[in-house]
């Protein structure tokens, strides 16, 4: 016996609503700037730690 509930059937009358993706260039730039700041901070602290030993 075959269970038809487990078989996925494409809905012929269904169309996906159009979604506009918002531009994420600003978010990407912000994340990159934050990452650069964190990396430079860690490098600066490491250099300070090494120079004091």
PDB file of C-alpha atoms in Angstrom, residues 6-28:
ATOM      1  CA  UNK A   6       4.239  11.277   1.929  1.00  0.00           C
ATOM      2  CA  UNK A   7       4.486  11.892  -1.812  1.00  0.00           C
ATOM      3  CA  UNK A   8       5.085  15.544  -2.579  1.00  0.00           C
ATOM      4  CA  UNK A   9       3.031  16.807  -5.482  1.00  0.00           C
ATOM      5  CA  UNK A  10       3.757  20.154  -7.065  1.00  0.00           C
ATOM      6  CA  UNK A  11       0.911  22.599  -6.751  1.00  0.00           C
ATOM      7  CA  UNK A  12       0.167  23.674 -10.285  1.00  0.00           C
ATOM      8  CA  UNK A  13      -1.870  26.725  -9.337  1.00  0.00           C
ATOM      9  CA  UNK A  14       0.535  27.997  -6.696  1.00  0.00           C
ATOM     10  CA  UNK A  15       2.980  30.740  -7.527  1.00  0.00           C
ATOM     11  CA  UNK A  16       5.472  32.072  -5.052  1.00  0.00           C
ATOM     12  CA  UNK A  17       4.934  35.704  -4.103  1.00  0.00           C
ATOM     13  CA  UNK A  18       7.561  38.061  -5.420  1.00  0.00           C
ATOM     14  CA  UNK A  19       9.915  39.124  -2.693  1.00  0.00           C
ATOM     15  CA  UNK A  20      12.343  41.949  -3.102  1.00  0.00           C
ATOM     16  CA  UNK A  21      15.667  41.338  -1.447  1.00  0.00           C
ATOM     17  CA  UNK A  22      16.939  44.409   0.262  1.00  0.00           C
ATOM     18  CA  UNK A  23      20.443  45.439  -0.652  1.00  0.00           C
ATOM     19  CA  UNK A  24      22.858  44.077   1.926  1.00  0.00           C
ATOM     20  CA  UNK A  25      25.962  45.950   0.824  1.00  0.00           C
ATOM     21  CA  UNK A  26      25.756  48.273   3.815  1.00  0.00           C
ATOM     22  CA  UNK A  27      25.406  45.386   6.241  1.00  0.00           C
ATOM     23  CA  UNK A  28      28.328  43.574   4.613  1.00  0.00           C
TER      24      UNK A  28
END
